[in-house]
PDB file of C-alpha atoms in Angstrom:
ATOM      1  CA  MET A 300     118.253  93.941  92.058  1.00 42.00           C
ATOM      2  CA  LEU A 301     120.376  91.164  90.751  1.00 39.00           C
ATOM      3  CA  SER A 302     121.682  90.945  87.232  1.00 41.00           C
ATOM      4  CA  THR A 303     119.416  89.705  84.462  1.00 45.00           C
ATOM      5  CA  ARG A 304     121.267  86.395  84.255  1.00 45.00           C
ATOM      6  CA  SER A 305     120.214  83.745  86.723  1.00 46.00           C
ATOM      7  CA  SER A 306     122.242  84.204  89.830  1.00 48.00           C
ATOM      8  CA  VAL A 307     122.389  82.434  93.131  1.00 49.00           C
ATOM      9  CA  PRO A 308     123.755  83.970  96.307  1.00 51.00           C
ATOM     10  CA  CYS A 309     126.429  81.591  97.601  1.00 51.00           C
ATOM     11  CA  CYS A 310     128.966  83.594  99.526  1.00 51.00           C
ATOM     12  CA  SER A 311     128.735  85.393 102.813  1.00 52.00           C
ATOM     13  CA  HIS A 312     130.666  88.406 101.563  1.00 49.00           C
ATOM     14  CA  ALA A 313     127.760  90.163  99.756  1.00 49.00           C
ATOM     15  CA  THR A 314     128.410  88.617  96.378  1.00 49.00           C
ATOM     16  CA  THR A 315     126.371  86.731  93.862  1.00 51.00           C
ATOM     17  CA  CYS A 316     127.840  83.704  92.179  1.00 51.00           C
ATOM     18  CA  LEU A 317     127.016  83.087  88.556  1.00 52.00           C
ATOM     19  CA  PRO A 318     127.275  79.602  87.059  1.00 51.00           C
ATOM     20  CA  ALA A 319     130.536  79.066  85.201  1.00 50.00           C
ATOM     21  CA  PHE A 320     128.823  76.636  82.829  1.00 49.00           C
ATOM     22  CA  PRO A 321     125.532  76.964  80.936  1.00 51.00           C
ATOM     23  CA  LYS A 322     122.395  75.581  82.575  1.00 52.00           C
ATOM     24  CA  THR A 323     122.287  72.771  80.015  1.00 50.00           C
ATOM     25  CA  SER A 324     125.664  71.463  81.111  1.00 47.00           C
ATOM     26  CA  ARG A 325     125.566  68.177  83.023  1.00 48.00           C
ATOM     27  CA  ILE A 326     128.589  69.113  85.067  1.00 49.00           C
ATOM     28  CA  SER A 327     127.712  69.395  88.708  1.00 49.00           C
ATOM     29  CA  LEU A 328     127.911  72.999  89.794  1.00 48.00           C
ATOM     30  CA  GLN A 329     129.701  73.421  93.047  1.00 49.00           C
ATOM     31  CA  HIS A 330     131.037  76.539  94.680  1.00 48.00           C
ATOM     32  CA  ASP A 331     134.410  76.002  92.957  1.00 48.00           C
ATOM     33  CA  ASN A 332     132.769  76.046  89.528  1.00 49.00           C
ATOM     34  CA  ARG A 333     131.151  79.447  90.050  1.00 52.00           C
ATOM     35  CA  ARG A 334     132.529  82.900  89.534  1.00 55.00           C
ATOM     36  CA  CYS A 335     131.680  85.441  92.190  1.00 53.00           C
ATOM     37  CA  SER A 336     130.917  89.035  91.345  1.00 57.00           C
ATOM     38  CA  ARG A 337     129.689  91.977  93.354  1.00 61.00           C
ATOM     39  CA  VAL A 338     125.949  92.619  93.407  1.00 56.00           C
ATOM     40  CA  GLN A 339     125.104  95.832  91.597  1.00 56.00           C
ATOM     41  CA  THR A 340     121.862  97.552  92.457  1.00 51.00           C
ATOM     42  CA  LYS A 341     120.297  99.425  89.595  1.00 53.00           C
ATOM     43  CA  ALA A 342     118.928 102.833  90.636  1.00 51.00           C
ATOM     44  CA  TYR A 343     115.490 103.832  89.426  1.00 58.00           C
ATOM     45  CA  VAL A 344     116.697 107.010  87.724  1.00 63.00           C
ATOM     46  CA  GLU A 345     120.244 108.274  87.583  1.00 71.00           C
ATOM     47  CA  PRO A 346     120.819 111.107  90.077  1.00 71.00           C
ATOM     48  CA  THR A 347     122.006 113.428  87.304  1.00 75.00           C
ATOM     49  CA  ALA A 348     118.804 112.779  85.343  1.00 78.00           C
ATOM     50  CA  THR A 349     116.677 113.493  88.411  1.00 81.00           C
ATOM     51  CA  PHE A 350     118.641 116.696  88.989  1.00 83.00           C
ATOM     52  CA  ALA A 351     118.088 117.804  85.377  1.00 85.00           C
ATOM     53  CA  ILE A 352     114.374 116.977  85.565  1.00 87.00           C
ATOM     54  CA  THR A 353     113.941 118.963  88.771  1.00 87.00           C
ATOM     55  CA  GLN A 354     115.849 121.942  87.329  1.00 88.00           C
ATOM     56  CA  GLN A 355     113.589 122.010  84.287  1.00 89.00           C
ATOM     57  CA  ALA A 356     110.480 121.562  86.435  1.00 90.00           C
ATOM     58  CA  ILE A 357     111.468 124.510  88.639  1.00 91.00           C
ATOM     59  CA  ALA A 358     112.029 126.655  85.537  1.00 90.00           C
ATOM     60  CA  TYR A 359     108.586 125.544  84.322  1.00 90.00           C
ATOM     61  CA  ALA A 360     107.016 126.567  87.654  1.00 89.00           C
ATOM     62  CA  VAL A 361     108.681 129.985  87.340  1.00 91.00           C
ATOM     63  CA  VAL A 362     107.220 130.384  83.834  1.00 89.00           C
ATOM     64  CA  LEU A 363     103.766 129.428  85.126  1.00 86.00           C
ATOM     65  CA  GLY A 364     104.144 131.992  87.906  1.00 85.00           C
ATOM     66  CA  GLY A 365     105.195 134.575  85.324  1.00 85.00           C
ATOM     67  CA  ASP A 366     102.041 133.746  83.395  1.00 81.00           C
ATOM     68  CA  LEU A 367     100.043 134.912  86.422  1.00 79.00           C
ATOM     69  CA  TYR A 368     101.811 138.274  86.284  1.00 77.00           C
ATOM     70  CA  VAL A 369     101.269 138.662  82.530  1.00 73.00           C
ATOM     71  CA  GLU A 370      97.583 137.819  82.862  1.00 71.00           C
ATOM     72  CA  ARG A 371      97.099 140.437  85.570  1.00 68.00           C
ATOM     73  CA  ARG A 372      98.422 143.147  83.243  1.00 66.00           C
ATOM     74  CA  SER A 373      96.574 142.036  80.116  1.00 66.00           C
ATOM     75  CA  LYS A 374      92.954 142.205  79.058  1.00 64.00           C
ATOM     76  CA  MET A 375      92.543 138.431  79.288  1.00 64.00           C
ATOM     77  CA  PRO A 376      90.339 136.963  82.003  1.00 66.00           C
ATOM     78  CA  PRO A 377      92.418 135.767  84.951  1.00 65.00           C
ATOM     79  CA  GLN A 378      93.188 132.072  85.185  1.00 77.00           C
ATOM     80  CA  ILE A 379      94.615 132.226  88.696  1.00 81.00           C
ATOM     81  CA  PRO A 380      93.291 128.874  90.038  1.00 84.00           C
ATOM     82  CA  VAL A 381      94.643 126.947  87.047  1.00 85.00           C
ATOM     83  CA  ALA A 382      98.045 128.629  87.156  1.00 84.00           C
ATOM     84  CA  LEU A 383      98.333 128.130  90.919  1.00 88.00           C
ATOM     85  CA  ALA A 384      97.355 124.467  90.545  1.00 90.00           C
ATOM     86  CA  GLY A 385     100.032 124.096  87.863  1.00 88.00           C
ATOM     87  CA  VAL A 386     102.698 125.694  90.045  1.00 90.00           C
ATOM     88  CA  ALA A 387     101.626 123.610  93.059  1.00 92.00           C
ATOM     89  CA  GLY A 388     101.557 120.351  91.064  1.00 92.00           C
ATOM     90  CA  THR A 389     104.966 121.011  89.538  1.00 91.00           C
ATOM     91  CA  LEU A 390     106.531 121.947  92.874  1.00 92.00           C
ATOM     92  CA  ALA A 391     104.946 118.861  94.466  1.00 94.00           C
ATOM     93  CA  ALA A 392     106.588 116.723  91.768  1.00 92.00           C
ATOM     94  CA  VAL A 393     109.943 118.415  92.468  1.00 91.00           C
ATOM     95  CA  ALA A 394     109.556 117.865  96.222  1.00 92.00           C
ATOM     96  CA  ILE A 395     108.744 114.183  95.709  1.00 90.00           C
ATOM     97  CA  LEU A 396     111.693 113.726  93.342  1.00 87.00           C
ATOM     98  CA  ASN A 397     114.049 115.401  95.819  1.00 86.00           C
ATOM     99  CA  SER A 398     112.748 113.429  98.804  1.00 84.00           C
ATOM    100  CA  GLY A 399     115.652 111.007  98.489  1.00 78.00           C
ATOM    101  CA  GLN A 400     113.454 107.912  98.467  1.00 80.00           C
ATOM    102  CA  GLU A 401     113.922 105.826  95.344  1.00 79.00           C
ATOM    103  CA  SER A 402     110.494 104.248  95.735  1.00 80.00           C
ATOM    104  CA  LEU A 403     108.822 107.657  95.298  1.00 84.00           C
ATOM    105  CA  VAL A 404     110.632 108.661  92.111  1.00 84.00           C
ATOM    106  CA  GLY A 405     107.879 107.153  89.948  1.00 85.00           C
ATOM    107  CA  VAL A 406     105.213 108.991  91.946  1.00 89.00           C
ATOM    108  CA  GLY A 407     107.042 112.285  91.392  1.00 89.00           C
ATOM    109  CA  MET A 408     107.387 111.605  87.674  1.00 90.00           C
ATOM    110  CA  ILE A 409     103.704 110.737  87.321  1.00 92.00           C
ATOM    111  CA  THR A 410     102.690 113.818  89.337  1.00 93.00           C
ATOM    112  CA  GLY A 411     104.717 116.027  87.001  1.00 92.00           C
ATOM    113  CA  LEU A 412     103.415 114.181  83.947  1.00 93.00           C
ATOM    114  CA  ILE A 413      99.781 114.657  84.973  1.00 94.00           C
ATOM    115  CA  THR A 414     100.339 118.327  85.837  1.00 93.00           C
ATOM    116  CA  ALA A 415     102.121 119.125  82.568  1.00 93.00           C
ATOM    117  CA  GLY A 416      99.584 117.150  80.516  1.00 94.00           C
ATOM    118  CA  ALA A 417      96.620 118.876  82.154  1.00 93.00           C
ATOM    119  CA  LEU A 418      98.148 122.308  81.626  1.00 91.00           C
ATOM    120  CA  LEU A 419      98.990 121.472  78.017  1.00 92.00           C
ATOM    121  CA  ALA A 420      95.387 120.482  77.353  1.00 94.00           C
ATOM    122  CA  TYR A 421      94.015 123.503  79.207  1.00 91.00           C
ATOM    123  CA  HIS A 422      96.227 126.081  77.475  1.00 88.00           C
ATOM    124  CA  ALA A 423      95.771 124.501  74.032  1.00 91.00           C
ATOM    125  CA  LYS A 424      91.995 124.669  74.512  1.00 91.00           C
ATOM    126  CA  ARG A 425      92.266 128.226  75.794  1.00 87.00           C
ATOM    127  CA  THR A 426      94.380 129.241  72.785  1.00 86.00           C
ATOM    128  CA  ALA A 427      91.816 127.763  70.393  1.00 87.00           C
ATOM    129  CA  GLU A 428      88.897 129.499  72.125  1.00 85.00           C
ATOM    130  CA  ILE A 429      90.373 133.015  72.161  1.00 80.00           C
ATOM    131  CA  VAL A 430      88.927 135.209  69.439  1.00 79.00           C
ATOM    132  CA  ASP A 431      91.737 137.125  67.763  1.00 74.00           C
ATOM    133  CA  GLU A 432      90.200 140.520  67.005  1.00 75.00           C
ATOM    134  CA  ASP A 433      93.335 142.509  67.725  1.00 68.00           C
ATOM    135  CA  ALA A 434      95.560 143.574  64.886  1.00 70.00           C
ATOM    136  CA  ASP A 435      98.379 144.056  67.373  1.00 72.00           C
ATOM    137  CA  TRP A 436     101.273 141.688  67.375  1.00 70.00           C
ATOM    138  CA  PRO A 437     101.647 139.168  69.053  1.00 74.00           C
ATOM    139  CA  GLY A 438      97.956 139.093  69.848  1.00 74.00           C
ATOM    140  CA  PRO A 439      95.988 137.550  72.701  1.00 75.00           C
ATOM    141  CA  LYS A 440      96.776 133.960  71.666  1.00 80.00           C
ATOM    142  CA  ALA A 441     100.523 134.371  72.163  1.00 82.00           C
ATOM    143  CA  VAL A 442     100.778 133.834  75.912  1.00 81.00           C
ATOM    144  CA  PRO A 443      98.483 130.787  76.167  1.00 84.00           C
ATOM    145  CA  GLY A 444     100.107 129.342  73.043  1.00 88.00           C
ATOM    146  CA  ILE A 445     103.597 129.768  74.485  1.00 89.00           C
ATOM    147  CA  ILE A 446     102.524 128.245  77.813  1.00 88.00           C
ATOM    148  CA  ALA A 447     101.000 125.309  75.906  1.00 91.00           C
ATOM    149  CA  LEU A 448     104.294 124.834  74.037  1.00 92.00           C
ATOM    150  CA  ILE A 449     106.324 124.991  77.246  1.00 92.00           C
ATOM    151  CA  SER A 450     103.871 122.554  78.865  1.00 92.00           C
ATOM    152  CA  PHE A 451     104.488 120.185  75.945  1.00 93.00           C
ATOM    153  CA  PHE A 452     108.237 120.397  76.523  1.00 93.00           C
ATOM    154  CA  GLU A 453     107.767 119.722  80.238  1.00 92.00           C
ATOM    155  CA  LEU A 454     105.493 116.790  79.413  1.00 91.00           C
ATOM    156  CA  CYS A 455     108.305 115.382  77.247  1.00 91.00           C
ATOM    157  CA  VAL A 456     110.776 115.830  80.131  1.00 90.00           C
ATOM    158  CA  PHE A 457     108.620 113.756  82.473  1.00 89.00           C
ATOM    159  CA  ILE A 458     107.957 111.134  79.781  1.00 90.00           C
ATOM    160  CA  GLN A 459     111.717 110.741  79.293  1.00 88.00           C
ATOM    161  CA  GLY A 460     112.130 110.478  83.064  1.00 86.00           C
ATOM    162  CA  ILE A 461     109.536 107.724  83.254  1.00 83.00           C
ATOM    163  CA  LYS A 462     111.164 105.920  80.313  1.00 84.00           C
ATOM    164  CA  SER A 463     114.536 106.016  82.049  1.00 78.00           C
ATOM    165  CA  GLU A 464     112.921 104.571  85.176  1.00 74.00           C
ATOM    166  CA  LEU A 465     111.559 101.537  83.359  1.00 70.00           C
TER     167      LEU A 465
END
């Protein structure tokens, strides 16, 4: 990408020459009246931001996998297909982000955004539907509520990633 100012390639040494005078000036613009600067390509998302997003997404996938283990030991009905879909969607987003192709960064962000949003909605609905008859602490709503909260945080991570891409 070129800079936001109007620029015209004029040199053979990979530079872009910007007008030395405003466009409204009547002075004829020749090569001598231009300043040459190196072309800077703007990356979609900074590599450090992509690295941080993938780290958090992997931690999120581990938490979703841990949810499978907790559900197997509790009295709650198993939600194995949903949890596996969440882990698979999150790991797919991580794989796309780490593919090294800048054109696929947006696809990876949207994949993670959709996965986290769907799991947030699912676990929030599940938390609301569970009847809390137990007097024990933390109760049956704790795990789905915590997963919903973590899904919200992961949703925010992918939203910030998409915002930094734009």
